[in-house]
CSV table of C-alpha atoms (C1' of nucleotides) in Angstrom, one decimal:
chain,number,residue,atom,x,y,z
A,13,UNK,CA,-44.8,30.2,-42.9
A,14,UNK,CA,-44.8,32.1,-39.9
A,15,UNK,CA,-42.3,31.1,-37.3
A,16,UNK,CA,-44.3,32.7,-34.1
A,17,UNK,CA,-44.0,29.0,-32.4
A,18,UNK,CA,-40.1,29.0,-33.0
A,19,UNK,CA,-40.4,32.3,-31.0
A,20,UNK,CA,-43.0,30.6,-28.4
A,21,UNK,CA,-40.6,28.0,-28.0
A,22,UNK,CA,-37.2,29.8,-27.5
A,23,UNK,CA,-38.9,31.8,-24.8
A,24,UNK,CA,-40.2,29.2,-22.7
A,25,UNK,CA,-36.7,27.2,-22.6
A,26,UNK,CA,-35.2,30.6,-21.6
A,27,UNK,CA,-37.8,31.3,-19.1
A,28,UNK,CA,-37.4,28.1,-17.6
A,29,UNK,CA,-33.7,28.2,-17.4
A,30,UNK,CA,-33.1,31.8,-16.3
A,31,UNK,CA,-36.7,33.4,-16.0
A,32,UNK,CA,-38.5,36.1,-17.7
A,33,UNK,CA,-36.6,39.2,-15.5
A,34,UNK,CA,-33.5,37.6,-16.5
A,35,UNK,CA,-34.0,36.8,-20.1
A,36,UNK,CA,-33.8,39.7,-22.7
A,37,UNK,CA,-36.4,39.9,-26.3
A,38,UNK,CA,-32.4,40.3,-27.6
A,39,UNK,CA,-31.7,36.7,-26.8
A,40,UNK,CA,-35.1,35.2,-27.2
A,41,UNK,CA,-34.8,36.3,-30.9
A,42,UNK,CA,-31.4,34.6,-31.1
A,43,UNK,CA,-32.2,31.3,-29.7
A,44,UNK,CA,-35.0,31.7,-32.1
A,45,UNK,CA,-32.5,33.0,-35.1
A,46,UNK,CA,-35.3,35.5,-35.8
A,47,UNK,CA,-34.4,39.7,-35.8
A,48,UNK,CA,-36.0,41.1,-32.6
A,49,UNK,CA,-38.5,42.9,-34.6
A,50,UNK,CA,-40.0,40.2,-35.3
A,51,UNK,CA,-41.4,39.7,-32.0
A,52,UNK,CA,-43.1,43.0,-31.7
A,53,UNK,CA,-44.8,41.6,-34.7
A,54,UNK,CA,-46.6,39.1,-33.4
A,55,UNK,CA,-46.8,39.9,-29.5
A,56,UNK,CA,-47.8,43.6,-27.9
A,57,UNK,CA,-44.8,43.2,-25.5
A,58,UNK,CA,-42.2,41.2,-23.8
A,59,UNK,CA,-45.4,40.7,-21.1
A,60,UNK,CA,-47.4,38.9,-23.5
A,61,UNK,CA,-45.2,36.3,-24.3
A,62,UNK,CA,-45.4,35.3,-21.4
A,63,UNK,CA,-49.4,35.5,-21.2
A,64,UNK,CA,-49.4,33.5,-24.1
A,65,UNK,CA,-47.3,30.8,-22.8
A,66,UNK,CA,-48.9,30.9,-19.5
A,67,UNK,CA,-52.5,30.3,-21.7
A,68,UNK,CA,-50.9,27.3,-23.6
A,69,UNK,CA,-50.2,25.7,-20.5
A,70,UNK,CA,-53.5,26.3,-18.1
A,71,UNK,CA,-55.7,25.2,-21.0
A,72,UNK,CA,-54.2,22.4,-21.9
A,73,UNK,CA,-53.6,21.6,-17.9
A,74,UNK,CA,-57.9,22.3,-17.4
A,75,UNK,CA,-59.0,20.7,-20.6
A,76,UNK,CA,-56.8,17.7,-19.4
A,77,UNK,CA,-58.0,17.2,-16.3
A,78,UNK,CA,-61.4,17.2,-17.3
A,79,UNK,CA,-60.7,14.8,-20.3
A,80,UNK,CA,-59.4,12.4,-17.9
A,81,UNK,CA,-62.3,12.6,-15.1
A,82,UNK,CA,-64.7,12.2,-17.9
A,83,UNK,CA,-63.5,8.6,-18.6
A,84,UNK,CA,-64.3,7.7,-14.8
A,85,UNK,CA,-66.7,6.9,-12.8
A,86,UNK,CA,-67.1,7.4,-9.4
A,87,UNK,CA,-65.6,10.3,-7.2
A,88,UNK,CA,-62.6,9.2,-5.9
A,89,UNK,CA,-61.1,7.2,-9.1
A,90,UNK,CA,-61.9,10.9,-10.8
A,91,UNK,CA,-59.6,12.9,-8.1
A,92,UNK,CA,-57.0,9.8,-9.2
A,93,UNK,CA,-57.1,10.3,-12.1
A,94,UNK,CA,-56.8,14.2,-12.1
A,95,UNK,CA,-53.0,13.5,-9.9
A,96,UNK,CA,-52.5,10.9,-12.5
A,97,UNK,CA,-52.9,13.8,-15.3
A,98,UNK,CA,-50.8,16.2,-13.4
A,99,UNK,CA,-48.0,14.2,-12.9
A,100,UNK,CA,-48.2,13.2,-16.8
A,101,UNK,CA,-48.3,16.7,-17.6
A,102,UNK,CA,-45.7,17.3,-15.2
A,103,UNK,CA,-43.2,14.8,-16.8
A,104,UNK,CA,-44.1,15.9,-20.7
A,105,UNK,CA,-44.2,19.6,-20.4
A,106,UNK,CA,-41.6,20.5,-17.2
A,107,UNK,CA,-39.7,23.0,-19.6
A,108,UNK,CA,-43.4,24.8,-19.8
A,109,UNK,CA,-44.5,24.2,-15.9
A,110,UNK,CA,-40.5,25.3,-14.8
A,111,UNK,CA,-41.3,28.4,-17.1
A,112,UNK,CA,-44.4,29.6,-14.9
A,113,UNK,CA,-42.8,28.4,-11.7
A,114,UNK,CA,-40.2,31.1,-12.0
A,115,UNK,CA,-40.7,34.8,-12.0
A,116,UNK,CA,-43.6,36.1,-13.3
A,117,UNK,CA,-44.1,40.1,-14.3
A,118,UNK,CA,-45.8,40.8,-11.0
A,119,UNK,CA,-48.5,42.5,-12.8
A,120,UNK,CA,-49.6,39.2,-14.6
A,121,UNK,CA,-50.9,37.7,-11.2
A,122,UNK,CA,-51.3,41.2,-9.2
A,123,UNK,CA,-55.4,40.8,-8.3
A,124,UNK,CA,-55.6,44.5,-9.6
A,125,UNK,CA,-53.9,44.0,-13.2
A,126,UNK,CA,-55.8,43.6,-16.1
A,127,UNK,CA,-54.5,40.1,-17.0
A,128,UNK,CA,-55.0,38.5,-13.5
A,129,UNK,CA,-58.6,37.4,-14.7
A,130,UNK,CA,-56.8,35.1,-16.9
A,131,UNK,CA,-55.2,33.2,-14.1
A,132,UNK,CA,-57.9,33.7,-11.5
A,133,UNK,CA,-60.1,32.4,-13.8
A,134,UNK,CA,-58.1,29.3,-14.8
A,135,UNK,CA,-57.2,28.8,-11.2
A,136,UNK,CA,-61.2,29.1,-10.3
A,137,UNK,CA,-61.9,26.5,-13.4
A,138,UNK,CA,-59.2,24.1,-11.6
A,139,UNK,CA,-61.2,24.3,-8.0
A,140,UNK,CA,-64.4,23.7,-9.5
A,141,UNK,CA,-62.8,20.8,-11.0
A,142,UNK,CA,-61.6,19.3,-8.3
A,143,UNK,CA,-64.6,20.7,-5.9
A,144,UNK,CA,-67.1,18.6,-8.6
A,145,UNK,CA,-65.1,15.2,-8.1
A,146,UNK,CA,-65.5,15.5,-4.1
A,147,UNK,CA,-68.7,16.3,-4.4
A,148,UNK,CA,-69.6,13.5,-6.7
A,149,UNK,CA,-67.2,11.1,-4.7
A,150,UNK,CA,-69.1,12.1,-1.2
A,151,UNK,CA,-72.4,10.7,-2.8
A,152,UNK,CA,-71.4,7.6,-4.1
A,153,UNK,CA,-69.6,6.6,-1.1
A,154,UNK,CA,-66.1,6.6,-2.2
A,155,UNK,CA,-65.3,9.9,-0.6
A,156,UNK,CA,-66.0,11.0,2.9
A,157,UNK,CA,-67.7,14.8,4.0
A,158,UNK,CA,-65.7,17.1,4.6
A,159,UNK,CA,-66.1,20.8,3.4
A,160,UNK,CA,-65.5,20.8,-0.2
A,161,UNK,CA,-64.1,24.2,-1.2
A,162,UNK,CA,-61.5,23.9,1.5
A,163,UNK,CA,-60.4,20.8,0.7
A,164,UNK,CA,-60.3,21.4,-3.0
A,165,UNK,CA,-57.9,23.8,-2.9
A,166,UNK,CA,-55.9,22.5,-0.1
A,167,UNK,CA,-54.9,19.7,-3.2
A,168,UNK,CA,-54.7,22.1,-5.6
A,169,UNK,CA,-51.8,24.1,-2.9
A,170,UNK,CA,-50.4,21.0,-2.2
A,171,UNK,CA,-49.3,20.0,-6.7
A,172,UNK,CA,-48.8,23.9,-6.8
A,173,UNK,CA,-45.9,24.5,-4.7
A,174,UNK,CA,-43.8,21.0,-6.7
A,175,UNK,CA,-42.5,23.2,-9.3
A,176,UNK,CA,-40.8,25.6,-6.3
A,177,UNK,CA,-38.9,23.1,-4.7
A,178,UNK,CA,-37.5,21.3,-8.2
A,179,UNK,CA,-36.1,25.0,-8.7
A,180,UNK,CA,-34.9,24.9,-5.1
A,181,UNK,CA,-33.2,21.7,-5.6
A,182,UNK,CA,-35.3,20.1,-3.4
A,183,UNK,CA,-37.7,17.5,-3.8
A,184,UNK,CA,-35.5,14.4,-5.5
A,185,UNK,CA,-38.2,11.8,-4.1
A,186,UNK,CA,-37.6,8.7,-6.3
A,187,UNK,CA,-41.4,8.0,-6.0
A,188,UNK,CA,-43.3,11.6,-5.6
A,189,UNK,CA,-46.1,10.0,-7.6
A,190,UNK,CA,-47.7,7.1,-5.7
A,191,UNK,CA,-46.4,9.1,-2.4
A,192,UNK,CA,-48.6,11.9,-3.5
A,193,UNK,CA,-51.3,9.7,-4.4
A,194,UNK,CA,-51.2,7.8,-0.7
A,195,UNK,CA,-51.5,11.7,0.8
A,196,UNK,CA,-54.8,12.4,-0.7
A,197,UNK,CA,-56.2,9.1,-0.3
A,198,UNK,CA,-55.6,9.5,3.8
A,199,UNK,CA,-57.4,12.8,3.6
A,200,UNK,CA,-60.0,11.7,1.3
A,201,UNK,CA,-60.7,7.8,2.5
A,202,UNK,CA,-64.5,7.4,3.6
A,203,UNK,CA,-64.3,6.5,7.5
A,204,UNK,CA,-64.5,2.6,7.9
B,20,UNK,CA,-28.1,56.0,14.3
B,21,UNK,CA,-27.9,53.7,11.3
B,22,UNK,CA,-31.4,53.9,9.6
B,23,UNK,CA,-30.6,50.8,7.9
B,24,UNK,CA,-34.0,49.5,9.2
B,25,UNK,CA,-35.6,51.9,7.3
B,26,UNK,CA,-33.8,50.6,4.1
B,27,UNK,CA,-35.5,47.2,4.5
B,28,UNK,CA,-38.6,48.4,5.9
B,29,UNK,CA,-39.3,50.4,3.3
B,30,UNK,CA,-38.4,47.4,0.5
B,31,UNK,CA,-40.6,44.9,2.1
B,32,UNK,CA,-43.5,47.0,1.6
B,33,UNK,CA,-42.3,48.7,-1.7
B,34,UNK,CA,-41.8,44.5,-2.8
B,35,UNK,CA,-45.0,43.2,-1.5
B,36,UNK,CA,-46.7,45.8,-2.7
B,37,UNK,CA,-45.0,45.6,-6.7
B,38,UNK,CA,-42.7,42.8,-6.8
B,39,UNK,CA,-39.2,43.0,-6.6
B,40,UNK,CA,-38.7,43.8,-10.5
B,41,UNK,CA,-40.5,46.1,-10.6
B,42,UNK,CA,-39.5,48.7,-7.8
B,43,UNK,CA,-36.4,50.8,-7.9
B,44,UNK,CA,-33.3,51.3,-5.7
B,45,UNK,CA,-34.7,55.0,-6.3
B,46,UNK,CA,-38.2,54.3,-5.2
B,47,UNK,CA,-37.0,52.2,-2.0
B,48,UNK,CA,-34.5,55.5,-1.2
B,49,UNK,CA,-37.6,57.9,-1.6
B,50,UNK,CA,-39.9,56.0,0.7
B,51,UNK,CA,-37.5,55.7,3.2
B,52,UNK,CA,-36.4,59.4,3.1
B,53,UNK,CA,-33.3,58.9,2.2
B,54,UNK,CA,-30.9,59.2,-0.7
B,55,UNK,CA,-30.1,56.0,-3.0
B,56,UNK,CA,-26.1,56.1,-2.4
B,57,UNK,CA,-27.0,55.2,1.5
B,58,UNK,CA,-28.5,52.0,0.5
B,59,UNK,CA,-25.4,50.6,-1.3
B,60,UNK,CA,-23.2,51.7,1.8
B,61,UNK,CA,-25.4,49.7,3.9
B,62,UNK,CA,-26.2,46.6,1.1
B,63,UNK,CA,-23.9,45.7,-1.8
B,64,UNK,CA,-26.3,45.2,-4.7
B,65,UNK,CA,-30.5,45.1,-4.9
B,66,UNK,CA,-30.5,41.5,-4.5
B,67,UNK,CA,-28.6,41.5,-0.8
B,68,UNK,CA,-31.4,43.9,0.3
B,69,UNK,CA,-34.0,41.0,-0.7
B,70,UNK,CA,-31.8,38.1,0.9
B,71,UNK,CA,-31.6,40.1,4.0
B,72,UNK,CA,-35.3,39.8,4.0
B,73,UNK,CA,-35.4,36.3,2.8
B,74,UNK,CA,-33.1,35.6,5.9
B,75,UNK,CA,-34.8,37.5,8.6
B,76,UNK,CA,-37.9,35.6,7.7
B,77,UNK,CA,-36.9,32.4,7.4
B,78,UNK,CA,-34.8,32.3,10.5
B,79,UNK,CA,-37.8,33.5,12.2
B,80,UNK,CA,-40.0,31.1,11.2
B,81,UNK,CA,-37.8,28.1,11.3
B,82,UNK,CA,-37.2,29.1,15.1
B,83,UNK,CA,-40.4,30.0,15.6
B,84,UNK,CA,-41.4,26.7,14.8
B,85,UNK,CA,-38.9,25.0,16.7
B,86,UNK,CA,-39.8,27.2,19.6
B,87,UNK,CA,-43.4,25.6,19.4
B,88,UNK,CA,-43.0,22.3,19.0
B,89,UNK,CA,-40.5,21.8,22.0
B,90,UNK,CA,-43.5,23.0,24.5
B,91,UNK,CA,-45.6,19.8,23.1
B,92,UNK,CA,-45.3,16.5,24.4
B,93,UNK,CA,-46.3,14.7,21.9
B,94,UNK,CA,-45.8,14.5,17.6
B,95,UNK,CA,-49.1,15.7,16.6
B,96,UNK,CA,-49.2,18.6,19.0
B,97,UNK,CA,-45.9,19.4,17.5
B,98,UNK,CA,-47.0,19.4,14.2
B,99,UNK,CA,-50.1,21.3,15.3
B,100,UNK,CA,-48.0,23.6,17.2
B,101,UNK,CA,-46.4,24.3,13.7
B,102,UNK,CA,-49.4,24.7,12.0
B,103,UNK,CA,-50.6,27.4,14.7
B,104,UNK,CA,-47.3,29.1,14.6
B,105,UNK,CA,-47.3,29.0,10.7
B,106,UNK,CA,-50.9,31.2,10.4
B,107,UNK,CA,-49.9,33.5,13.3
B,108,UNK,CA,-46.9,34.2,11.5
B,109,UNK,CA,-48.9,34.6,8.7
B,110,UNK,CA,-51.2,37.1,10.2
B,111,UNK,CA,-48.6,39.4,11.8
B,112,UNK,CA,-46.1,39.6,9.2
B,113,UNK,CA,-48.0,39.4,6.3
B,114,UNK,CA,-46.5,41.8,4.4
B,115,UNK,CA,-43.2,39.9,4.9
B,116,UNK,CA,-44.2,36.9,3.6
B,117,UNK,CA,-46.2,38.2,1.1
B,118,UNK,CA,-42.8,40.1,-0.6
B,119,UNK,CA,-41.6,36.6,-0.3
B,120,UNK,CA,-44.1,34.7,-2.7
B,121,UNK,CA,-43.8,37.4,-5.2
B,122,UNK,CA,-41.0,37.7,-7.9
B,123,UNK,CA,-37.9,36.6,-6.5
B,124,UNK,CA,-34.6,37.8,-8.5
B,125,UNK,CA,-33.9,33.9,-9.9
B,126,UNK,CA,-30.6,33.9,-9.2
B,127,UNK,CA,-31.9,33.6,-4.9
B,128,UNK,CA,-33.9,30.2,-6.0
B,129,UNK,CA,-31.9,28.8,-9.1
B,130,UNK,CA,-30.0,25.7,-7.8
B,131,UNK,CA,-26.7,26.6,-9.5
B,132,UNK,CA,-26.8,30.2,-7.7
B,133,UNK,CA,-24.5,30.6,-4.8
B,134,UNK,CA,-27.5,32.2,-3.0
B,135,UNK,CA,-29.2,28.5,-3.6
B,136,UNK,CA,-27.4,27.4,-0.1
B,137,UNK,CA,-29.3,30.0,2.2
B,138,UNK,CA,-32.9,29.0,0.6
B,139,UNK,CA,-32.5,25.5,0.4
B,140,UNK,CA,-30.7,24.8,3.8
B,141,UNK,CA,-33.8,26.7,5.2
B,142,UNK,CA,-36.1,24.2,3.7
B,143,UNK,CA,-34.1,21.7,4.5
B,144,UNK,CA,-34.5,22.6,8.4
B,145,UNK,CA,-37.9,23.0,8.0
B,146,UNK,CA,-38.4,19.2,6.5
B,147,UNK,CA,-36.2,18.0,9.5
B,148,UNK,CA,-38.4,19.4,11.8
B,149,UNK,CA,-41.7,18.8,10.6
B,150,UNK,CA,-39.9,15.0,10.0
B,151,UNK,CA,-38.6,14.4,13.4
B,152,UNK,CA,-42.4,15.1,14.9
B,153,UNK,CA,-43.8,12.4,12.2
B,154,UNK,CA,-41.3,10.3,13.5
B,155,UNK,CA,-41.9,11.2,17.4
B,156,UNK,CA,-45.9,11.1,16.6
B,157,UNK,CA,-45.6,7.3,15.2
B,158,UNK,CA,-43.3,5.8,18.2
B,159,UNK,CA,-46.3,7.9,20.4
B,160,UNK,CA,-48.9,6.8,18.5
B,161,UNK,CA,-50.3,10.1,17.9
B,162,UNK,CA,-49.6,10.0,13.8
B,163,UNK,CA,-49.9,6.9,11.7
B,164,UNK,CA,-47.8,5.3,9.6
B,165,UNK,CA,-46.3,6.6,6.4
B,166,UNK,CA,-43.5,7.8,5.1
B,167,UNK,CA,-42.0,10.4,6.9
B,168,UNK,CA,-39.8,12.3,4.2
B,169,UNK,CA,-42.7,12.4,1.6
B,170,UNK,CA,-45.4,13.1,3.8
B,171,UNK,CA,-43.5,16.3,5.7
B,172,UNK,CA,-42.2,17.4,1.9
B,173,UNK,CA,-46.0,17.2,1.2
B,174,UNK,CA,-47.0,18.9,4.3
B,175,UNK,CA,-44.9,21.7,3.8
B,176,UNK,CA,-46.0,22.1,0.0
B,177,UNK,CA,-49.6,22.5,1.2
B,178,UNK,CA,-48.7,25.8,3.3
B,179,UNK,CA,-46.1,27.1,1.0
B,180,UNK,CA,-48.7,28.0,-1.6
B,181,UNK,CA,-51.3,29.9,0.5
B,182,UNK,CA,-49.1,33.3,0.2
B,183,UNK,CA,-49.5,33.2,-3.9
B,184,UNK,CA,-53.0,32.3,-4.2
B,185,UNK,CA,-53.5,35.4,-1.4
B,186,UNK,CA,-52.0,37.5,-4.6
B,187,UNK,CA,-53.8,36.0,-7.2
B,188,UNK,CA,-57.2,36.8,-5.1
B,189,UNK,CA,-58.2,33.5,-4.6
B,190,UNK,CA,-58.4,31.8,-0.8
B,191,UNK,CA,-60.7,34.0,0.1
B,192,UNK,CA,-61.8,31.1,3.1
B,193,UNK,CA,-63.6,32.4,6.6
B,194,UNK,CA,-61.9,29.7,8.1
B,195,UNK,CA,-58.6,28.9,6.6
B,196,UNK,CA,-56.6,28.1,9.5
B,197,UNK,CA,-58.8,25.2,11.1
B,198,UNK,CA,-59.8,23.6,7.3
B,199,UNK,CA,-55.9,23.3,6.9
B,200,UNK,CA,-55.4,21.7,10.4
B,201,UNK,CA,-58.8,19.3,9.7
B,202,UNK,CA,-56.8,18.1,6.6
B,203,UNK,CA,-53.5,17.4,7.8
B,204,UNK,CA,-55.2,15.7,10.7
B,205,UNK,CA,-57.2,13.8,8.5
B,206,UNK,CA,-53.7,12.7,6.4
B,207,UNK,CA,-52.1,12.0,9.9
B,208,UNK,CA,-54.7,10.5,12.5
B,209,UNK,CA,-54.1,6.8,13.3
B,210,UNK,CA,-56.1,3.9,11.9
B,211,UNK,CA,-58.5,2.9,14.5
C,11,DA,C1',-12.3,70.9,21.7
C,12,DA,C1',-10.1,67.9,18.5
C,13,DT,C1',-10.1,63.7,16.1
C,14,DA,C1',-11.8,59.7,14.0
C,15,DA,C1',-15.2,57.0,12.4
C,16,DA,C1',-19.8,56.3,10.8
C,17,DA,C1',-23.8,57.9,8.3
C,18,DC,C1',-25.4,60.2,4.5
C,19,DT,C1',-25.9,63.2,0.1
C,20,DG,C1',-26.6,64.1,-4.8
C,21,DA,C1',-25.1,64.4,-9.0
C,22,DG,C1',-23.6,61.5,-12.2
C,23,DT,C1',-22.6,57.3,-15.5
C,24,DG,C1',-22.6,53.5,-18.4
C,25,DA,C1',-24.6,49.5,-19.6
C,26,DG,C1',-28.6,47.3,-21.0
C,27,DT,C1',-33.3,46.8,-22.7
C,28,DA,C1',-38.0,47.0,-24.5
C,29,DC,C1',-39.9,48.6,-28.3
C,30,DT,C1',-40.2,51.3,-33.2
C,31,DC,C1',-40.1,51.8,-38.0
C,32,DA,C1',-38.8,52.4,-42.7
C,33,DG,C1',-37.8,49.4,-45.8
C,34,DT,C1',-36.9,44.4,-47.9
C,35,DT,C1',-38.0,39.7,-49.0
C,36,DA,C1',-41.1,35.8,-49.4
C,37,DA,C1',-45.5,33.8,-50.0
C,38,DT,C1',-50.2,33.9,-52.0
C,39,DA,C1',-53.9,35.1,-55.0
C,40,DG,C1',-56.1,36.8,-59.2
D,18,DC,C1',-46.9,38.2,-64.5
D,19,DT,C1',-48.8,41.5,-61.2
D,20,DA,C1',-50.6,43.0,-57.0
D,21,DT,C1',-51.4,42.3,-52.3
D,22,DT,C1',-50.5,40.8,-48.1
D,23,DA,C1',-47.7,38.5,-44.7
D,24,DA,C1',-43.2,37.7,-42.7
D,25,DC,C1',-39.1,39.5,-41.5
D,26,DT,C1',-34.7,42.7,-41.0
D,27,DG,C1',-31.5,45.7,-38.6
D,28,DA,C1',-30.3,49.8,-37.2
D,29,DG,C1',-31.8,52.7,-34.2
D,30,DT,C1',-33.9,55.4,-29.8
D,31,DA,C1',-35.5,56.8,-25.7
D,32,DC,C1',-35.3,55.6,-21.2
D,33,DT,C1',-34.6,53.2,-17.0
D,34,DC,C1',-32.0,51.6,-13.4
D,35,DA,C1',-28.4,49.6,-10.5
D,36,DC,C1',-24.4,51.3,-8.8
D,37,DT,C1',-20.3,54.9,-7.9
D,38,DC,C1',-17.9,58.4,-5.7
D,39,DA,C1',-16.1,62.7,-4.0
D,40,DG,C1',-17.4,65.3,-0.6
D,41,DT,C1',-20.4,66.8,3.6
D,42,DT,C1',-22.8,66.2,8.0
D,43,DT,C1',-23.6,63.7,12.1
D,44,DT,C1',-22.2,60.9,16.0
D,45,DA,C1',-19.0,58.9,19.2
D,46,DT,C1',-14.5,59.0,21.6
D,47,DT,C1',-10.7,60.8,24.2
DNA sequence: AATAAAACTGAGTGAGTACTCAGTTAATAG
DNA sequence: CTATTAACTGAGTACTCACTCAGTTTTATT
């Protein structure tokens, strides 16, 4: 039985407590009560740990989103239901999302490493995403124009930066959720 | 002369270029012509060369901003004052902010550092003041109503991403600036 | 010119860390 | 039972990097 998750997990509650400049392979395989070897085994290098982490998450974050803007069916109920998802995902997986907020190897999102297609690509997923719903919502009526690709990723800075400010210390809104919600519905709301 | 400037002049580029991990004391001494003992006369460890950075910036902005929005006369000039400040600044020290949404040494953010104080009582400011022109905007009628904590926390979420998606090699927008003051107009225009 | 203080050098050093590898144990298949 | 593969160990190793310090040069002061 292999025990890569147990691995996997020890270095995400690491990351997200400490980060991954702060945390050694030495005490990852000691949380995990594995030999270090062992993680050479099954990942290249310390940098791939983190790259496989950082997959777990931003697949299960797109797939999720679009599972959940499937089941609707008009524009704006479809942009509901994608802030609905995050702040689901946000709640079940915060050791995970904590884990990316912090310090990444620079060379993971750096637009000239080799790995930043990875994210670029999931972040490019994430806009179309969103970019579709707005699109769909300005036709049936339930969203008003506006230019799509800008506003698209205006929401998507606005749920990106959360993770920031819970590190901070910041951000102890009893009711981020609806609050949020509210936000995107002023920008959004078709003119009366 | 003290050529202390150099010191940090010569990090901010070296860190928004690579990250703070992943540049040396050494490579920060060599770019600034000078040797490496000179940078721990001037700075006690690595990380007080990147809070001395962190600090410089922040107190500009924050007074920056509050420079801007006392020449407005009403609260949405203010907060459009703060968004015009906010991509000027932007523009002209880019490579400022950009060392700032890179890796940070965790121990600057983490809310249990003793660091945490300076970063958070920066953000802190910076939620008053974007606050306190909601507030003034709904007693002028210039900003509807809504809550004023959440919807500056969320204001200031929106901008504080734009720096990381600029690494990542996304935003690539024309037209950045007036898209982002559209949207928080549309969040903050009264009902009519 | 003499003195004091500030600025700076450069050759360490020691601690820590990512990663290796030869060899051992456990699981699986024929 | 045997052979093969997969899972795992633990003792390295090579190397980097933040930081030190004794001593030198430059600047400012009287």
């Amino acid at each position: 039985m292999s025990r890569k998750p147990d691995i996997l997990k020890a270095a995400i509650e690491l990351f997200a407590a400490k980060g991954y400049h702060a945390t050694s392979t030495h005490e990852i395989a000691e949380r995990a009560e594995l030999s270090e070897g062992i993680i050479f085994y099954y990942f290249k290098t310390k940098e791939h740990i983190m790259l496989g982490i950082l997959e777990d998450v931003f697949e299960a974050y797109i797939i999720g989103i679009y599972d959940a803007m499937e089941k609707t069916d008009n524009g704006w109920d479809a942009i509901r239901a994608y802030l609905e998802f995050h702040f689901r995902m946000r709640r079940e997986r915060s050791t995970e999302i904590l884990c990316l907020a912090r310090d990444y190897p620079s060379t993971i999102t750096n637009s000239d490493s080799p790995y930043n297609g990875g994210v670029r690509l999931y972040f490019k997923r994430l806009l179309e995403l969103v970019g579709s719903a707005l699109r769909q919502g300005q036709e049936d009526g339930t969203i008003r124009d506006c230019p799509v690709e800008e506003t698209a990723f205006l929401i998507v800075c606005t749920l990106a930066s959360f993770p920031k400010f819970d590190i901070i210390g910041l951000a102890p809104y009893t009711d981020l959720d609806s609050a949020t919600e509210e936000f995107i519905h002023r920008v959004l709301s078709p003119l009366t």
